[in-house]
C-alpha positions as YAML, in Angstrom:
chain: A
units: angstrom
residues:
- id: 1
  name: MET
  ca: [-12.41, -11.76, -11.84]
- id: 2
  name: GLY
  ca: [-11.16, -11.52, -8.83]
- id: 3
  name: ARG
  ca: [-8.45, -13.88, -9.69]
- id: 4
  name: ILE
  ca: [-7.64, -11.78, -12.96]
- id: 5
  name: PHE
  ca: [-7.39, -8.53, -10.95]
- id: 6
  name: LEU
  ca: [-5.55, -10.59, -8.82]
- id: 7
  name: CYS
  ca: [-3.16, -11.64, -11.61]
- id: 8
  name: LEU
  ca: [-2.33, -7.90, -12.74]
- id: 9
  name: LEU
  ca: [-2.16, -6.63, -9.17]
- id: 10
  name: THR
  ca: [1.20, -9.05, -8.96]
- id: 11
  name: LEU
  ca: [2.35, -8.28, -12.01]
- id: 12
  name: MET
  ca: [2.59, -4.48, -11.64]
- id: 13
  name: SER
  ca: [4.42, -5.17, -8.58]
- id: 14
  name: LEU
  ca: [6.93, -6.82, -10.24]
- id: 15
  name: LEU
  ca: [8.03, -2.63, -11.67]
- id: 16
  name: PRO
  ca: [10.64, -1.10, -10.20]
- id: 17
  name: ARG
  ca: [9.57, 1.06, -7.78]
- id: 18
  name: LYS
  ca: [11.12, 4.47, -9.25]
- id: 19
  name: VAL
  ca: [8.93, 3.28, -12.41]
- id: 20
  name: SER
  ca: [5.95, 2.73, -10.94]
- id: 21
  name: GLN
  ca: [6.26, 6.26, -8.49]
- id: 22
  name: GLY
  ca: [6.67, 7.67, -12.72]
- id: 23
  name: LEU
  ca: [3.67, 6.14, -14.34]
- id: 24
  name: GLY
  ca: [1.89, 7.59, -11.09]
- id: 25
  name: LYS
  ca: [3.21, 11.18, -11.83]
- id: 26
  name: LEU
  ca: [2.07, 10.87, -14.77]
- id: 27
  name: VAL
  ca: [-1.49, 9.71, -13.78]
- id: 28
  name: GLY
  ca: [-1.98, 12.80, -11.35]
- id: 29
  name: ARG
  ca: [-0.58, 15.28, -14.24]
- id: 30
  name: CYS
  ca: [-3.58, 13.24, -16.47]
- id: 31
  name: HIS
  ca: [-5.87, 13.87, -13.86]
- id: 32
  name: TYR
  ca: [-5.06, 17.32, -13.25]
- id: 33
  name: HIS
  ca: [-4.87, 18.42, -16.62]
- id: 34
  name: LEU
  ca: [-8.22, 16.59, -17.68]
- id: 35
  name: ASP
  ca: [-9.89, 18.25, -14.66]
- id: 36
  name: THR
  ca: [-11.70, 14.49, -13.73]
- id: 37
  name: HIS
  ca: [-13.71, 14.06, -11.26]
- id: 38
  name: VAL
  ca: [-11.00, 13.46, -8.57]
- id: 39
  name: THR
  ca: [-9.23, 16.66, -9.58]
- id: 40
  name: LYS
  ca: [-12.77, 18.68, -8.71]
- id: 41
  name: VAL
  ca: [-13.13, 16.65, -5.37]
- id: 42
  name: SER
  ca: [-9.08, 17.05, -4.11]
- id: 43
  name: ARG
  ca: [-9.82, 21.38, -5.29]
- id: 44
  name: VAL
  ca: [-13.36, 21.33, -3.13]
- id: 45
  name: ASN
  ca: [-12.01, 20.06, 0.14]
- id: 46
  name: ILE
  ca: [-8.08, 21.66, -0.15]
- id: 47
  name: GLY
  ca: [-10.37, 25.37, -0.58]
- id: 48
  name: LEU
  ca: [-12.47, 24.32, 2.04]
- id: 49
  name: CYS
  ca: [-10.06, 23.31, 4.30]
- id: 50
  name: ASN
  ca: [-7.36, 25.73, 3.78]
- id: 51
  name: PRO
  ca: [-9.33, 29.49, 3.08]
- id: 52
  name: SER
  ca: [-6.31, 31.45, 4.60]
- id: 53
  name: LEU
  ca: [-4.35, 30.45, 0.87]
- id: 54
  name: SER
  ca: [-4.56, 31.90, -2.12]
- id: 55
  name: GLN
  ca: [-6.06, 30.94, -5.17]
- id: 56
  name: SER
  ca: [-2.90, 30.21, -6.79]
- id: 57
  name: GLU
  ca: [-1.84, 28.80, -3.86]
- id: 58
  name: GLN
  ca: [-4.43, 26.36, -3.53]
- id: 59
  name: GLU
  ca: [-3.78, 25.57, -7.36]
- id: 60
  name: ASN
  ca: [-0.50, 24.73, -6.74]
- id: 61
  name: LEU
  ca: [-1.78, 22.07, -3.88]
- id: 62
  name: VAL
  ca: [-4.00, 20.74, -5.88]
- id: 63
  name: TYR
  ca: [-1.61, 19.87, -8.31]
- id: 64
  name: ARG
  ca: [0.77, 18.40, -5.84]
- id: 65
  name: ASN
  ca: [-1.91, 16.35, -4.48]
- id: 66
  name: LEU
  ca: [-2.35, 14.58, -7.54]
- id: 67
  name: MET
  ca: [1.17, 13.85, -8.02]
- id: 68
  name: HIS
  ca: [1.29, 12.14, -4.83]
- id: 69
  name: SER
  ca: [-1.96, 10.31, -5.44]
- id: 70
  name: GLY
  ca: [-0.67, 9.10, -8.72]
- id: 71
  name: GLN
  ca: [1.86, 7.49, -7.13]
- id: 72
  name: LEU
  ca: [0.35, 6.15, -4.35]
- id: 73
  name: LEU
  ca: [-2.09, 4.53, -7.17]
- id: 74
  name: MET
  ca: [0.97, 2.77, -8.51]
- id: 75
  name: GLU
  ca: [2.26, 1.96, -5.59]
- id: 76
  name: ILE
  ca: [-0.37, -0.26, -4.41]
- id: 77
  name: PRO
  ca: [0.50, -3.41, -6.42]
- id: 78
  name: ALA
  ca: [4.47, -3.94, -5.17]
- id: 79
  name: VAL
  ca: [2.73, -2.74, -1.46]
- id: 80
  name: TRP
  ca: [0.19, -5.79, -1.95]
- id: 81
  name: SER
  ca: [1.36, -8.58, -3.06]
- id: 82
  name: GLY
  ca: [5.36, -7.81, -3.26]
- id: 83
  name: SER
  ca: [7.90, -9.13, -1.01]
- id: 84
  name: GLY
  ca: [7.96, -8.50, 2.13]
- id: 85
  name: LYS
  ca: [11.83, -7.56, 1.76]
- id: 86
  name: ARG
  ca: [11.95, -5.28, -0.82]
- id: 87
  name: LEU
  ca: [9.00, -3.19, 1.10]
- id: 88
  name: ALA
  ca: [11.09, -3.04, 4.36]
- id: 89
  name: SER
  ca: [14.00, -1.67, 1.85]
- id: 90
  name: TRP
  ca: [11.14, 1.18, 0.82]
- id: 91
  name: ILE
  ca: [11.70, 2.87, 4.60]
- id: 92
  name: GLU
  ca: [14.16, 4.96, 4.53]
- id: 93
  name: SER
  ca: [13.56, 6.05, 8.62]
- id: 94
  name: VAL
  ca: [11.25, 5.93, 11.76]
- id: 95
  name: GLN
  ca: [11.03, 8.90, 13.56]
- id: 96
  name: ASN
  ca: [9.41, 8.87, 17.02]
- id: 97
  name: GLU
  ca: [9.32, 5.28, 17.93]
- id: 98
  name: SER
  ca: [9.45, 5.10, 21.51]
- id: 99
  name: ILE
  ca: [5.58, 6.51, 21.33]
- id: 100
  name: LEU
  ca: [5.00, 3.44, 19.80]
- id: 101
  name: ILE
  ca: [6.96, 1.21, 22.15]
- id: 102
  name: GLU
  ca: [6.16, 3.00, 25.01]
- id: 103
  name: ALA
  ca: [2.37, 2.26, 24.32]
- id: 104
  name: LYS
  ca: [2.81, -0.96, 24.26]
- id: 105
  name: GLN
  ca: [4.82, -1.51, 26.92]
- id: 106
  name: SER
  ca: [2.00, -0.36, 29.33]
- id: 107
  name: GLY
  ca: [0.50, -3.94, 29.07]
- id: 108
  name: ARG
  ca: [-2.84, -2.04, 28.03]
- id: 109
  name: GLY
  ca: [-4.50, -1.85, 24.32]
- id: 110
  name: VAL
  ca: [-3.20, 0.97, 21.76]
- id: 111
  name: ILE
  ca: [-4.91, 2.28, 19.24]
- id: 112
  name: VAL
  ca: [-3.18, 3.42, 16.01]
- id: 113
  name: LEU
  ca: [-4.69, 6.42, 14.17]
- id: 114
  name: LEU
  ca: [-3.58, 5.67, 10.62]
- id: 115
  name: PRO
  ca: [-4.57, 8.71, 8.51]
- id: 116
  name: HIS
  ca: [-5.05, 8.47, 4.46]
- id: 117
  name: PHE
  ca: [-1.70, 10.27, 4.36]
- id: 118
  name: GLY
  ca: [1.67, 9.45, 1.91]
- id: 119
  name: ASN
  ca: [1.42, 5.65, 1.46]
- id: 120
  name: TRP
  ca: [-0.54, 4.24, 4.19]
- id: 121
  name: GLU
  ca: [-1.06, 0.80, 2.44]
- id: 122
  name: LEU
  ca: [2.57, 0.20, 4.23]
- id: 123
  name: PHE
  ca: [1.78, -0.07, 7.16]
- id: 124
  name: ASN
  ca: [1.27, -3.41, 7.07]
- id: 125
  name: VAL
  ca: [4.46, -4.53, 5.93]
- id: 126
  name: TYR
  ca: [6.42, -1.83, 8.91]
- id: 127
  name: PHE
  ca: [4.66, -3.19, 11.63]
- id: 128
  name: THR
  ca: [5.90, -6.67, 11.12]
- id: 129
  name: ARG
  ca: [9.03, -5.23, 13.13]
- id: 130
  name: HIS
  ca: [6.46, -5.14, 16.25]
- id: 131
  name: GLY
  ca: [4.45, -8.60, 15.74]
- id: 132
  name: SER
  ca: [0.83, -8.33, 14.41]
- id: 133
  name: MET
  ca: [-2.11, -6.38, 14.72]
- id: 134
  name: THR
  ca: [-5.76, -6.38, 13.71]
- id: 135
  name: ALA
  ca: [-6.93, -3.53, 11.07]
- id: 136
  name: LEU
  ca: [-10.57, -2.07, 10.61]
- id: 137
  name: TYR
  ca: [-11.41, -1.59, 6.82]
- id: 138
  name: GLN
  ca: [-14.22, -1.15, 4.91]
- id: 139
  name: PRO
  ca: [-14.47, -3.57, 2.45]
- id: 140
  name: PRO
  ca: [-15.35, -2.13, -1.06]
- id: 141
  name: LYS
  ca: [-18.31, -2.30, -3.27]
- id: 142
  name: GLN
  ca: [-17.48, -4.61, -5.58]
- id: 143
  name: THR
  ca: [-17.93, -8.22, -4.02]
- id: 144
  name: TYR
  ca: [-15.45, -9.77, -6.45]
- id: 145
  name: LEU
  ca: [-13.01, -7.82, -4.99]
- id: 146
  name: ARG
  ca: [-13.66, -8.53, -1.27]
- id: 147
  name: PRO
  ca: [-11.96, -11.69, -1.26]
- id: 148
  name: VAL
  ca: [-8.35, -10.34, -2.85]
- id: 149
  name: MET
  ca: [-8.56, -7.78, -0.19]
- id: 150
  name: GLN
  ca: [-8.67, -9.80, 2.14]
- id: 151
  name: GLU
  ca: [-5.73, -12.12, 0.93]
- id: 152
  name: VAL
  ca: [-3.43, -9.38, 0.07]
- id: 153
  name: ARG
  ca: [-3.98, -7.14, 3.16]
- id: 154
  name: GLN
  ca: [-3.13, -10.00, 5.33]
- id: 155
  name: LEU
  ca: [0.21, -11.41, 3.87]
- id: 156
  name: TYR
  ca: [2.25, -9.76, 6.60]
- id: 157
  name: GLY
  ca: [0.23, -11.74, 9.14]
- id: 158
  name: ASN
  ca: [-1.83, -9.05, 10.28]
- id: 159
  name: GLU
  ca: [-5.85, -9.38, 10.75]
- id: 160
  name: LEU
  ca: [-8.74, -7.33, 9.10]
- id: 161
  name: VAL
  ca: [-11.52, -6.41, 9.91]
- id: 162
  name: ALA
  ca: [-15.01, -4.97, 8.12]
- id: 163
  name: THR
  ca: [-16.88, -2.09, 9.41]
- id: 164
  name: ASN
  ca: [-19.45, -4.04, 10.69]
- id: 165
  name: VAL
  ca: [-20.99, -5.77, 14.44]
- id: 166
  name: LYS
  ca: [-18.42, -8.50, 14.75]
- id: 167
  name: GLY
  ca: [-15.46, -7.02, 13.40]
- id: 168
  name: ILE
  ca: [-16.14, -3.74, 15.96]
- id: 169
  name: ALA
  ca: [-16.50, -6.45, 18.78]
- id: 170
  name: ARG
  ca: [-13.48, -7.99, 17.65]
- id: 171
  name: LEU
  ca: [-11.92, -4.65, 18.42]
- id: 172
  name: TYR
  ca: [-12.96, -4.41, 21.65]
- id: 173
  name: ARG
  ca: [-11.63, -8.14, 22.24]
- id: 174
  name: CYS
  ca: [-8.42, -6.85, 21.40]
- id: 175
  name: LEU
  ca: [-8.26, -4.19, 23.47]
- id: 176
  name: GLU
  ca: [-8.99, -6.06, 26.09]
- id: 177
  name: GLN
  ca: [-6.71, -8.56, 25.53]
- id: 178
  name: GLY
  ca: [-3.94, -5.53, 25.49]
- id: 179
  name: LYS
  ca: [-3.28, -5.76, 21.69]
- id: 180
  name: VAL
  ca: [-2.94, -3.18, 19.20]
- id: 181
  name: VAL
  ca: [-5.82, -2.20, 16.54]
- id: 182
  name: THR
  ca: [-5.34, 0.57, 13.57]
- id: 183
  name: ILE
  ca: [-8.12, 2.29, 12.75]
- id: 184
  name: LEU
  ca: [-8.02, 4.92, 9.47]
- id: 185
  name: PRO
  ca: [-9.44, 7.68, 11.93]
- id: 186
  name: ASP
  ca: [-10.93, 10.21, 8.45]
- id: 187
  name: GLN
  ca: [-13.54, 8.54, 6.98]
- id: 188
  name: VAL
  ca: [-16.80, 8.66, 6.50]
- id: 189
  name: PRO
  ca: [-19.22, 6.34, 8.84]
- id: 190
  name: ALA
  ca: [-21.97, 5.43, 8.52]
- id: 191
  name: THR
  ca: [-23.20, 6.84, 12.25]
- id: 192
  name: GLY
  ca: [-21.24, 9.65, 14.33]
- id: 193
  name: ILE
  ca: [-21.27, 12.70, 15.22]
- id: 194
  name: TYR
  ca: [-20.12, 16.57, 14.16]
- id: 195
  name: ALA
  ca: [-17.09, 17.71, 14.95]
- id: 196
  name: PRO
  ca: [-15.02, 20.71, 13.81]
- id: 197
  name: PHE
  ca: [-12.16, 19.07, 11.18]
- id: 198
  name: PHE
  ca: [-9.98, 22.77, 9.64]
- id: 199
  name: ASN
  ca: [-12.82, 24.61, 11.40]
- id: 200
  name: VAL
  ca: [-15.50, 22.48, 8.83]
- id: 201
  name: GLU
  ca: [-18.36, 20.98, 10.73]
- id: 202
  name: THR
  ca: [-17.26, 16.95, 9.12]
- id: 203
  name: PHE
  ca: [-19.43, 13.74, 10.52]
- id: 204
  name: THR
  ca: [-17.17, 12.20, 12.46]
- id: 205
  name: ASP
  ca: [-17.33, 8.60, 13.90]
- id: 206
  name: PRO
  ca: [-17.08, 8.25, 18.01]
- id: 207
  name: LEU
  ca: [-16.12, 4.85, 17.33]
- id: 208
  name: ILE
  ca: [-12.36, 5.34, 18.93]
- id: 209
  name: PRO
  ca: [-13.57, 7.58, 21.56]
- id: 210
  name: ARG
  ca: [-16.06, 4.37, 23.09]
- id: 211
  name: LEU
  ca: [-12.48, 1.80, 22.46]
- id: 212
  name: ILE
  ca: [-10.96, 4.03, 25.07]
- id: 213
  name: ARG
  ca: [-13.56, 4.34, 27.72]
- id: 214
  name: LYS
  ca: [-14.51, 0.71, 27.56]
- id: 215
  name: THR
  ca: [-10.88, -0.89, 27.37]
- id: 216
  name: GLY
  ca: [-8.98, 1.85, 29.12]
- id: 217
  name: ALA
  ca: [-6.65, 1.96, 25.45]
- id: 218
  name: LEU
  ca: [-3.77, 4.09, 24.91]
- id: 219
  name: VAL
  ca: [-3.90, 5.95, 21.67]
- id: 220
  name: VAL
  ca: [-1.20, 7.15, 18.79]
- id: 221
  name: ALA
  ca: [-0.69, 7.83, 15.79]
- id: 222
  name: VAL
  ca: [1.41, 7.02, 12.80]
- id: 223
  name: LEU
  ca: [1.99, 8.39, 9.42]
- id: 224
  name: ILE
  ca: [4.09, 7.56, 6.42]
- id: 225
  name: ARG
  ca: [5.44, 10.31, 3.94]
- id: 226
  name: ARG
  ca: [7.38, 10.26, 0.62]
- id: 227
  name: LEU
  ca: [10.01, 11.42, 0.53]
- id: 228
  name: HIS
  ca: [12.34, 13.30, -2.23]
- id: 229
  name: ASN
  ca: [13.47, 10.77, -3.00]
- id: 230
  name: GLY
  ca: [10.59, 8.16, -3.53]
- id: 231
  name: ARG
  ca: [11.14, 6.70, -0.56]
- id: 232
  name: PHE
  ca: [9.21, 6.48, 3.36]
- id: 233
  name: SER
  ca: [9.57, 7.59, 6.83]
- id: 234
  name: VAL
  ca: [7.51, 6.16, 9.45]
- id: 235
  name: GLU
  ca: [6.69, 9.32, 11.92]
- id: 236
  name: TRP
  ca: [4.78, 9.21, 14.97]
- id: 237
  name: PHE
  ca: [2.76, 11.26, 16.28]
- id: 238
  name: LYS
  ca: [1.58, 11.88, 20.42]
- id: 239
  name: VAL
  ca: [-2.24, 12.54, 20.21]
- id: 240
  name: ASP
  ca: [-3.89, 15.78, 21.65]
- id: 241
  name: ASN
  ca: [-4.72, 14.95, 24.85]
- id: 242
  name: GLU
  ca: [-8.18, 15.50, 24.86]
- id: 243
  name: VAL
  ca: [-8.73, 12.14, 23.10]
- id: 244
  name: TYR
  ca: [-9.49, 10.88, 26.47]
- id: 245
  name: ASN
  ca: [-11.83, 13.15, 27.65]
- id: 246
  name: SER
  ca: [-15.21, 11.60, 28.56]
- id: 247
  name: ASP
  ca: [-16.98, 13.84, 27.07]
- id: 248
  name: ILE
  ca: [-17.56, 12.61, 23.20]
- id: 249
  name: SER
  ca: [-17.77, 15.45, 21.25]
- id: 250
  name: LYS
  ca: [-14.78, 16.58, 23.06]
- id: 251
  name: ALA
  ca: [-12.94, 13.91, 22.59]
- id: 252
  name: VAL
  ca: [-14.09, 13.04, 18.68]
- id: 253
  name: ARG
  ca: [-12.57, 16.56, 18.33]
- id: 254
  name: ALA
  ca: [-9.24, 15.53, 19.66]
- id: 255
  name: ILE
  ca: [-9.30, 13.40, 16.63]
- id: 256
  name: ASN
  ca: [-9.70, 15.56, 14.18]
- id: 257
  name: GLN
  ca: [-7.33, 17.72, 15.79]
- id: 258
  name: THR
  ca: [-4.93, 14.70, 15.54]
- id: 259
  name: VAL
  ca: [-5.17, 14.43, 12.21]
- id: 260
  name: GLU
  ca: [-4.92, 18.08, 11.01]
- id: 261
  name: ASP
  ca: [-1.67, 17.61, 13.11]
- id: 262
  name: CYS
  ca: [-0.73, 14.81, 10.71]
- id: 263
  name: ILE
  ca: [-1.79, 16.92, 7.33]
- id: 264
  name: ALA
  ca: [0.59, 19.85, 8.42]
- id: 265
  name: VAL
  ca: [4.18, 17.67, 8.27]
- id: 266
  name: ALA
  ca: [3.07, 17.36, 4.44]
- id: 267
  name: PRO
  ca: [-0.14, 18.90, 3.39]
- id: 268
  name: ASP
  ca: [-0.01, 17.92, -0.65]
- id: 269
  name: GLN
  ca: [0.15, 14.02, 0.89]
- id: 270
  name: TYR
  ca: [-3.15, 13.88, 2.05]
- id: 271
  name: GLN
  ca: [-5.96, 12.02, 0.46]
- id: 272
  name: TRP
  ca: [-7.75, 15.16, 0.00]
- id: 273
  name: GLY
  ca: [-9.67, 13.06, -3.17]
- id: 274
  name: TYR
  ca: [-11.44, 12.00, -0.72]
- id: 275
  name: LYS
  ca: [-15.06, 13.02, -0.36]
- id: 276
  name: ARG
  ca: [-14.93, 13.92, 3.22]
- id: 277
  name: PHE
  ca: [-17.61, 15.70, 3.56]
- id: 278
  name: LYS
  ca: [-20.52, 14.30, 1.52]
- id: 279
  name: LYS
  ca: [-22.46, 14.09, 4.68]
- id: 280
  name: ARG
  ca: [-22.87, 17.52, 6.31]
- id: 281
  name: PRO
  ca: [-25.47, 20.02, 8.86]
- id: 282
  name: ALA
  ca: [-28.79, 20.07, 7.60]
- id: 283
  name: GLY
  ca: [-28.85, 23.18, 5.30]
- id: 284
  name: LEU
  ca: [-25.86, 23.09, 3.65]
- id: 285
  name: LYS
  ca: [-24.46, 23.17, -0.21]
- id: 286
  name: GLN
  ca: [-23.51, 19.88, -0.77]
- id: 287
  name: ILE
  ca: [-20.65, 20.10, -1.88]
- id: 288
  name: TYR
  ca: [-19.39, 17.63, -4.95]
- id: 289
  name: ARG
  ca: [-22.81, 18.01, -7.28]
- id: 290
  name: PHE
  ca: [-20.19, 19.07, -10.23]
- id: 291
  name: ASN
  ca: [-22.33, 20.67, -13.64]
- id: 292
  name: LYS
  ca: [-25.35, 19.36, -12.07]
- id: 293
  name: PRO
  ca: [-28.14, 21.72, -10.31]
- id: 294
  name: GLU
  ca: [-27.62, 22.42, -6.87]
- id: 295
  name: LYS
  ca: [-28.90, 20.83, -3.75]
- id: 296
  name: PHE
  ca: [-29.11, 20.97, -0.32]
- id: 297
  name: HIS
  ca: [-28.49, 18.38, 2.75]
- id: 298
  name: GLN
  ca: [-31.69, 17.85, 3.98]
...
């Protein structure tokens, strides 16, 4: 099954970028007009995090967001199995790269925060100009996909480690050796604490503050924004300084604030279709139970 998936991925990767993105927009429109599950999730998340927007503004954001999500879906085959030279040509500009360079030159480990924004998968390709990195990822539930994911995501010399004890131990070692690790900071963790994200109490992973505390690593943030011409801009950001606070709750809040700052660049390119709020404080309504009886978090 995994080999079949890889063959299909390879065939789709041969499509020209503009064709893939055009098909992706069509996929996004289909999701919107069919009011699919991912459309409902996006609508709920956007409404929860952007209450100041009018109903029509929220709906417009949902529609535009699905266009970007569809493009990402259709770009992934090329990003995972296309040639590095071709993919490098997709990146039109890089902004504030000195933020990363200065952090690396410090001699300390560097943690890169990479939110689910634009086409974050392109970061593997981009980072080859800076050497290699170690990235934390959540293995797919489908076991047949795991070796395939490992293979395609390590094409550019980067190391992927799973979100388990062994993988996290590897992150500590890399940072202690002054290397670069990349973490997607906006995933729902197995264990965590609640911290505000768009003024919503959100279950957030305290791993990053713990890595900082033990290794003295520096933290930077990056996003990969899709431009109007279909190419991409890599944009580096300084993080909220409270990330380094010894108070874990304040540090975690600062991580969420950094993600918010990245989203503000182009809110329609964030992955609003991800069930970021599937864990909520006890007593609150479960918000993803569409067409089901109400249920509340315990």
